[in-house]
Tab-separated table of C-alpha atoms in Angstrom:
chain	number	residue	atom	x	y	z
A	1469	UNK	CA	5.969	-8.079	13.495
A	1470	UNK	CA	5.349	-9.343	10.083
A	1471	UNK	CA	6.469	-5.957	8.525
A	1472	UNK	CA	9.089	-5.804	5.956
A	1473	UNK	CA	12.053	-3.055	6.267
A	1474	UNK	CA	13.411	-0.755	3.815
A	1475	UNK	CA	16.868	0.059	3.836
A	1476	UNK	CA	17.805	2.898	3.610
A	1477	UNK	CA	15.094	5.270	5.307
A	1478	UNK	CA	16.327	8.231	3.022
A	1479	UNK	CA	18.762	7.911	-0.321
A	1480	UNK	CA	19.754	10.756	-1.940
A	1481	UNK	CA	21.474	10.883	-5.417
A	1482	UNK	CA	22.706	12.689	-8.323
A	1483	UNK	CA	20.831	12.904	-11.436
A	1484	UNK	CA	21.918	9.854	-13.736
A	1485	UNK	CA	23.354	7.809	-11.023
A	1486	UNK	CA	21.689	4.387	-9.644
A	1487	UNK	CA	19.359	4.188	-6.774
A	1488	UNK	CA	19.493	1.096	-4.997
A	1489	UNK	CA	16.884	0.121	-1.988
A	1490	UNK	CA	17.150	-3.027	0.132
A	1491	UNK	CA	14.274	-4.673	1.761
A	1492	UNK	CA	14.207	-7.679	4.355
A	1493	UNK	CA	11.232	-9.662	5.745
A	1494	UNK	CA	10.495	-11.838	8.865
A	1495	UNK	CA	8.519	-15.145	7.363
A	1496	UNK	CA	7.791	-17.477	4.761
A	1497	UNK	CA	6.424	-14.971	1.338
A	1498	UNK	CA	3.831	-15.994	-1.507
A	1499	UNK	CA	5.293	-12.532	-3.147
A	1500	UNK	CA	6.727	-9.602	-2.589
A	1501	UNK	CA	5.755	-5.889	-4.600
A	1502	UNK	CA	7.186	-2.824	-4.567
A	1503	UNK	CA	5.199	0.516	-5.346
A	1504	UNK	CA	5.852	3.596	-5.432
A	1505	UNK	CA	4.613	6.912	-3.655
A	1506	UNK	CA	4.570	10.873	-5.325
A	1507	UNK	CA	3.974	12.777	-2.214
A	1508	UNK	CA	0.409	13.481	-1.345
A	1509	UNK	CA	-0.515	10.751	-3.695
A	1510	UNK	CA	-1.403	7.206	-3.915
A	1511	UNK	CA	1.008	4.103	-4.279
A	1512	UNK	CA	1.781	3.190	-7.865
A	1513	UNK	CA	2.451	-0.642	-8.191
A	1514	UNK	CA	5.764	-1.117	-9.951
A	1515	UNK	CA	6.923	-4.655	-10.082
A	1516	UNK	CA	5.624	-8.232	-8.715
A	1517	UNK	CA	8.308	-10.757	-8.145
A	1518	UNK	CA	7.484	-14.640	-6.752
A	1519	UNK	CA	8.918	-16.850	-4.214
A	1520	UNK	CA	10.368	-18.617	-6.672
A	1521	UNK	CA	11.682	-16.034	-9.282
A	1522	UNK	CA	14.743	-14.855	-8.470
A	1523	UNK	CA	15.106	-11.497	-10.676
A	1524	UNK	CA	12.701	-9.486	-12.179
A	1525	UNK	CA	13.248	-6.412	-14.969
A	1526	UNK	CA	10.751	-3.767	-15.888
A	1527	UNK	CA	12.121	-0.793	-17.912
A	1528	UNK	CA	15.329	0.746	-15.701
A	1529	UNK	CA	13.837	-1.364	-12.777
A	1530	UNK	CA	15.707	-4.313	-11.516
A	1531	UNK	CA	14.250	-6.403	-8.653
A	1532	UNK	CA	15.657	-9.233	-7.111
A	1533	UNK	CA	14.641	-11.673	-4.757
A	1534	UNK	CA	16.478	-13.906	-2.133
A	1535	UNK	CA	14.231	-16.305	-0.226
A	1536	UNK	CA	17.154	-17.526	1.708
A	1537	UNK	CA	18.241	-14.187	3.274
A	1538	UNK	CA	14.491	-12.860	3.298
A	1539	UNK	CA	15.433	-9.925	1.532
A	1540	UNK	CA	15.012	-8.134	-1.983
A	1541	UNK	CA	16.299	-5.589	-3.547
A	1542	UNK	CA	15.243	-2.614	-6.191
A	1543	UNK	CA	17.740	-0.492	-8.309
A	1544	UNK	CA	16.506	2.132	-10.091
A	1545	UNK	CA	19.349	2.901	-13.199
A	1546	UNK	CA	19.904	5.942	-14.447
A	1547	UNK	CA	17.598	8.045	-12.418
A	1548	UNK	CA	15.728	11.025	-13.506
A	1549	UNK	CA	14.205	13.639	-11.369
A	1550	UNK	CA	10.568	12.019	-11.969
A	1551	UNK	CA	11.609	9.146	-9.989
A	1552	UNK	CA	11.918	11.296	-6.725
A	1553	UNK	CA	9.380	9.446	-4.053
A	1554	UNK	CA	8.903	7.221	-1.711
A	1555	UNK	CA	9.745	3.298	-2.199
A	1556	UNK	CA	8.049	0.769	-0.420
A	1557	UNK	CA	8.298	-3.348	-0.955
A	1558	UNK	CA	5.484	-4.870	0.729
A	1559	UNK	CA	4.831	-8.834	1.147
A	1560	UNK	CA	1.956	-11.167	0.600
A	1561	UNK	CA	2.494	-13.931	3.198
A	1562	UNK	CA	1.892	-17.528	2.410
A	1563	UNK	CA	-0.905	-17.961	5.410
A	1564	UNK	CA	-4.454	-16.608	5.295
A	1565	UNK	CA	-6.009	-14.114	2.603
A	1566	UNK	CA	-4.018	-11.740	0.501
A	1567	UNK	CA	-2.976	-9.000	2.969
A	1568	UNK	CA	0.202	-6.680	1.683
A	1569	UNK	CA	2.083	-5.919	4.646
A	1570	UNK	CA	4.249	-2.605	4.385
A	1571	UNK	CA	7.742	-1.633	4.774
A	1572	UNK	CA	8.231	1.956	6.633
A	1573	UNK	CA	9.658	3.456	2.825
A	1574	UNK	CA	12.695	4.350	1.358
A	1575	UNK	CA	12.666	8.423	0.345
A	1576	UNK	CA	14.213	9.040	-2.695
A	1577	UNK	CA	15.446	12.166	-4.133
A	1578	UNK	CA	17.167	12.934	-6.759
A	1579	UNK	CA	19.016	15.720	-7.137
A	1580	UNK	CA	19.292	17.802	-10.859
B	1396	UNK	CA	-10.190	5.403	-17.460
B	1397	UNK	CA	-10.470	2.940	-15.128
B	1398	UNK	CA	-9.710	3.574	-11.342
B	1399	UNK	CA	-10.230	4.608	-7.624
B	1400	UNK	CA	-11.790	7.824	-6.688
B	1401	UNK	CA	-11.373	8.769	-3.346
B	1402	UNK	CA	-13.281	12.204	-1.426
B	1403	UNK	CA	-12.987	14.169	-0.061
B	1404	UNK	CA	-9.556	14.543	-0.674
B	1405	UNK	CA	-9.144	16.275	2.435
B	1406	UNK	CA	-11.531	16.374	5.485
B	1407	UNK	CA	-12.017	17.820	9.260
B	1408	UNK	CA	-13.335	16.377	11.920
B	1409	UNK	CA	-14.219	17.531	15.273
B	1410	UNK	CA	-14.291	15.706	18.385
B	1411	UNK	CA	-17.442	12.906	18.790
B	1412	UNK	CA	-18.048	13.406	15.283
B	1413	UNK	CA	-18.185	10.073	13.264
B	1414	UNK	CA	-16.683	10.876	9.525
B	1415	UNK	CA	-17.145	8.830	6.782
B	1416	UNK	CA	-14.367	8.310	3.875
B	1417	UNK	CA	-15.548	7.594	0.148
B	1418	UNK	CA	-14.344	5.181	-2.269
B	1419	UNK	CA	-15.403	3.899	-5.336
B	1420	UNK	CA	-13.645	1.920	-8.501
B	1421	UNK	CA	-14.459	1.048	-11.598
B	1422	UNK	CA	-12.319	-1.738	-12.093
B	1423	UNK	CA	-14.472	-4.490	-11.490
B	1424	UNK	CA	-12.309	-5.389	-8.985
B	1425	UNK	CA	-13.737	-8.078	-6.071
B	1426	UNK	CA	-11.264	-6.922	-3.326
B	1427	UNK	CA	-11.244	-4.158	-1.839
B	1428	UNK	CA	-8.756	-2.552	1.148
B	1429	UNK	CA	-8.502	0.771	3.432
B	1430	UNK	CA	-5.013	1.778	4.835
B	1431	UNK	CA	-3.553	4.332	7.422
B	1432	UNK	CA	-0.437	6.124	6.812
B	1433	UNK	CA	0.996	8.040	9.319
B	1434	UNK	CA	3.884	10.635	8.220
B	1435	UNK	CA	7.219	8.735	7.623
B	1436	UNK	CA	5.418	5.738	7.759
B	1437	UNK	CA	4.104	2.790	5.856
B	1438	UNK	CA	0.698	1.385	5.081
B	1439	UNK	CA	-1.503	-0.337	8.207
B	1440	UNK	CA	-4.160	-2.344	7.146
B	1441	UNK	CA	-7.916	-1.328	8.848
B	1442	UNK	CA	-10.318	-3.534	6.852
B	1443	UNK	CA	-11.026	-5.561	4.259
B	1444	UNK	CA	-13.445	-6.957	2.032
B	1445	UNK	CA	-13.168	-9.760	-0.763
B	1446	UNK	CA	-16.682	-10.239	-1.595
B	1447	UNK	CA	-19.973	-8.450	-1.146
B	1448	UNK	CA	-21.974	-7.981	1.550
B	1449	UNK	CA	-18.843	-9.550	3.857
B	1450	UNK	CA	-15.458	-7.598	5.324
B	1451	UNK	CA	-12.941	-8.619	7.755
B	1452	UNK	CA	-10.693	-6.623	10.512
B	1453	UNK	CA	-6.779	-5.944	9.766
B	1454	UNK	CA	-4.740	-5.435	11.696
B	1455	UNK	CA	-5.763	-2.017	13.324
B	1456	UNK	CA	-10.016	-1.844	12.856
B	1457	UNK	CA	-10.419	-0.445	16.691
B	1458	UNK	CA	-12.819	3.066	15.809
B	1459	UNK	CA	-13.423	2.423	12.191
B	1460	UNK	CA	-15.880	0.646	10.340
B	1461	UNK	CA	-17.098	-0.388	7.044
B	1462	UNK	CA	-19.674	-1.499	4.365
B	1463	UNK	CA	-19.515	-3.216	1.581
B	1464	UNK	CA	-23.125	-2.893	-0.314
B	1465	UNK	CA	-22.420	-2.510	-3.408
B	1466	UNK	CA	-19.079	-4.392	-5.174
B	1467	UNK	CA	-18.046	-0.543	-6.852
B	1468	UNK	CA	-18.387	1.322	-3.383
B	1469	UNK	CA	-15.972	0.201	0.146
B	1470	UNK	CA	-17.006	3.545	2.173
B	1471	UNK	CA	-14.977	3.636	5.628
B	1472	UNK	CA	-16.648	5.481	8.292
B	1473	UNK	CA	-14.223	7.006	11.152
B	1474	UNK	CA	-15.768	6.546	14.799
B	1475	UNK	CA	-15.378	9.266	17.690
B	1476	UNK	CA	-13.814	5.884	19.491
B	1477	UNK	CA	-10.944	6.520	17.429
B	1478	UNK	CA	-9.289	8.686	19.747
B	1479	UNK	CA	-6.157	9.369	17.310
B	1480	UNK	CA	-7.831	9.881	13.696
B	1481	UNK	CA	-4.978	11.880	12.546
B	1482	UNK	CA	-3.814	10.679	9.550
B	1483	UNK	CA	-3.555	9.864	5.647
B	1484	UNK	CA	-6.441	7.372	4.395
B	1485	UNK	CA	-6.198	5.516	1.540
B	1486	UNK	CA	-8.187	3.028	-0.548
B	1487	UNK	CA	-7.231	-0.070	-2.528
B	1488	UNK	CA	-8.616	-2.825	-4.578
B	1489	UNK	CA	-7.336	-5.801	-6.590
B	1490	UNK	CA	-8.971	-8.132	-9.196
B	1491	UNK	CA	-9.202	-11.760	-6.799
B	1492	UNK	CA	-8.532	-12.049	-3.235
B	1493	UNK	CA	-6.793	-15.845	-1.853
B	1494	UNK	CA	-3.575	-16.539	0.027
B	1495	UNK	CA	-1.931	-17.813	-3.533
B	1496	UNK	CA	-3.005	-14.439	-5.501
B	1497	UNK	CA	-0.533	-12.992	-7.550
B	1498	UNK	CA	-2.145	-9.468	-8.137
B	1499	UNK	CA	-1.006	-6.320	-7.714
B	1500	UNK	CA	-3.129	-3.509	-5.709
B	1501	UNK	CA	-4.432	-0.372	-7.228
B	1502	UNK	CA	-4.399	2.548	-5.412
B	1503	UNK	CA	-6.570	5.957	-4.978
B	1504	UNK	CA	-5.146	9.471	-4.299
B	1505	UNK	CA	-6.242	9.160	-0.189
B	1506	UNK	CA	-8.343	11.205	1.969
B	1507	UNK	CA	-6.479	13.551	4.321
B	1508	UNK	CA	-8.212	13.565	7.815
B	1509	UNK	CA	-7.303	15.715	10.478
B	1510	UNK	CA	-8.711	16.842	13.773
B	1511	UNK	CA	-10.397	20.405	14.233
């Protein structure tokens, strides 16, 4: 399977704390995304990073990118209740048209 | 604003019936996608389509099927084939389609379908 994997399934923090989510991937990536999901809702796009960008930084997001290991990862500083949701990274591959494939989702919640 | 309207936002269907999902942007947007999600689960692909008139399988089309008439309007039409319809629907697009596209996909809010 070409589908990428979140790590963890479910991450529960404090309020204020850092959020970290870890993704992996199978084959050779033109990008990779992450978005976001409210429950019941649509995905949000949050960040874009390219094969050949290493780190990425939008507001208290940090993404980074390792084309070696096939894996990224996105921390979330200081976390605020609003950011309670699903994560999911999702990759573009390098073959054929532009198809996101999905990761399963990391649930986060944060706790007041 | 600018976006993806899906409806109905949730829907019933009983067995034999063919359903069929709206979705319509107004983003000017060339690509356009449908997903599954099952509970706990990520997105499956179902179709496609980067241009009008012309659509493409993903990776799980078997009892679904699709038009693209009009570039604004991607409607997804459930089949009684679809033994398994179960499930959270929803409806992307993206400005340019092409394996070395950098763009982002916008999302709707998703249909709910379930079985009656």
């Amino acid at each position: 399977s070409q589908q990428g994997e979140e790590d963890p399934q479910a991450l529960s923090i404090q309020e204020g704390e850092n959020a970290t989510m870890n993704c992996s991937y199978k084959t050779s990536i033109n990008n990779l995304q992450w978005y976001r999901q409210n429950s019941g809702r649509g995905l949000v796009h949050l960040i874009l990073i390219r094969s050949n960008e290493r780190e990425k930084h939008s507001g208290r997001l940090r993404v980074t990118l390792d084309t070696s290991k096939k894996s990224s990862s996105l921390l979330i500083t200081a976390s605020r209740a609003a950011d309670t949701a699903s994560y999911f990274c999702a990759t573009v591959f390098i073959q054929g048209a532009q198809k996101l494939v999905f990761g399963q989702g990391t649930r986060l919640t944060i706790n007041p | 604003d600018g976006g993806i309207t899906q409806s109905p936002k949730y829907l019933f269907r009983k067995e034999g019936q063919n359903v069929t999902l709206s979705c319509e942007q107004n983003l000017n947007h060339d690509a356009m996608y449908w997903y599954r999600q099952d509970p706990g689960q990520g997105l499956r692909l179902i179709y496609y389509s980067q241009i009008v008139n012309d659509f493409q399988k993903g990776d799980i089309a078997e009892g679904y099927s699709v038009s693209r008439e009009k570039k604004e309007s991607f409607p997804l039409t459930v089949t009684s084939a679809q033994k398994n319809p179960t499930a959270f629907y929803l409806c992307a697009s993206s400005p340019r389609t092409g394996w070395d596209s950098n763009q982002p996909q916008h999302f709707g809010d998703g249909t709910r379908l379930s079985i009656l």
